[in-house]
Amino acid sequence: MPAKRGPRTGFLGAVAALVTLAALVSCSPDGNDDGPGGSGATTKPDTSSGKAVRLPPVPAGFDYQIGGAYPPPSGVRIVARDRGADPARGLYNICYVNAFQAQPDEGDDWDDDLLLRDEEGEVVIDADWDEPLLDIGTAAKRKRVAARVNEWVDGCADKGYDAVEPDNYDSYTRSEGLLDADDATAFVKLLSAHAHARGLAVAQKNTVELAGQRARTGLDFAVVEECGAYDECGEYADAFDDRVVVVEYTDKGMRKAVSEFGDRLSIVRRDLDVSTPDSDDYVRRTR
């Protein structure tokens, strides 16, 4: 089952803002040019691989389907789905990959030393989702974890996705101080390089405090949860030249996001479990 991401429970406040501001000073625009594509997406040269990756259209109808795929509603041009699902024909497709944590039922599938452990040897768990954190604290371990995650990225590319969304970029904030932002950026850089070599764009997932590291990490656009509720949409918009797709889980957050950025960003209101339409909990709105 795909991980179902909901509201974040931690935020780095003023420190995060200072990190982002400092990094943005050195970040330059990516120089995108309009290009071909049925979804209206644009292309960006990838100098590391010589390939061009397709970026999502701005703004455009968006649907977040990581809880289960279903026929996209009318007007949708961008869809995010779990890596186990097939992309939606004729749309811009983002492939969800849980990259920094293990699924609750997949901890045993990882080598023991690749699960982050505290001083007592206990696995560090994201309590909100019961997911073990992966240990990306050394270059050697980052390489081993990336090798497996990149197999999933290859699967996304083989299925015909346009982009990949490596989730839990902010895991280091839940690591009990065992991991830091440098570990996260070094790891996501490995994923970005591999995805670009396969012709996939790469999304930053949440983690506003690292949005200004775009030039360093190679991330192309952002998939963010509740930037309206947390008053973060502007920071993502500035860092990624408005190439931001937004999921809000509350009416209040949705109203704020739409009122301030509805003409710039791709925004959708979903239910917390990102349910399918046959569920009583299903919610999807664009206003």
Short mmCIF file of C-alpha atoms in Angstrom, two decimals, residues 97 99-100 142 145-150 153 164 166-167 185-197 200 202 217 219:
data_model
loop_
_atom_site.label_atom_id
_atom_site.label_comp_id
_atom_site.label_asym_id
_atom_site.label_seq_id
_atom_site.Cartn_x
_atom_site.Cartn_y
_atom_site.Cartn_z
CA VAL A 97 8.35 6.93 -3.94
CA ALA A 99 12.58 7.36 -0.34
CA PHE A 100 13.78 8.36 3.13
CA ARG A 142 23.57 6.80 1.23
CA VAL A 145 20.01 3.14 0.13
CA ALA A 146 20.00 5.09 -3.14
CA ALA A 147 20.79 1.94 -5.11
CA ARG A 148 17.52 0.39 -3.95
CA VAL A 149 15.40 3.52 -4.22
CA ASN A 150 16.77 4.10 -7.71
CA VAL A 153 12.85 5.21 -9.88
CA VAL A 164 9.39 11.27 -9.44
CA PRO A 166 10.84 11.19 -3.30
CA ASP A 167 8.88 11.48 -0.07
CA THR A 185 20.55 17.04 0.55
CA ALA A 186 23.45 14.71 -0.23
CA PHE A 187 21.06 11.78 -0.52
CA VAL A 188 18.44 13.52 -2.62
CA LYS A 189 21.22 14.67 -4.95
CA LEU A 190 22.00 11.00 -5.67
CA LEU A 191 18.35 10.37 -6.49
CA SER A 192 18.13 13.48 -8.68
CA ALA A 193 21.17 12.53 -10.74
CA HIS A 194 19.83 9.04 -11.38
CA ALA A 195 16.31 10.23 -12.19
CA HIS A 196 17.63 12.84 -14.60
CA ALA A 197 19.69 10.18 -16.35
CA LEU A 200 12.62 12.10 -15.13
CA VAL A 202 12.45 15.35 -9.62
CA THR A 217 20.30 19.24 -5.08
CA LEU A 219 15.47 19.32 -7.74
#
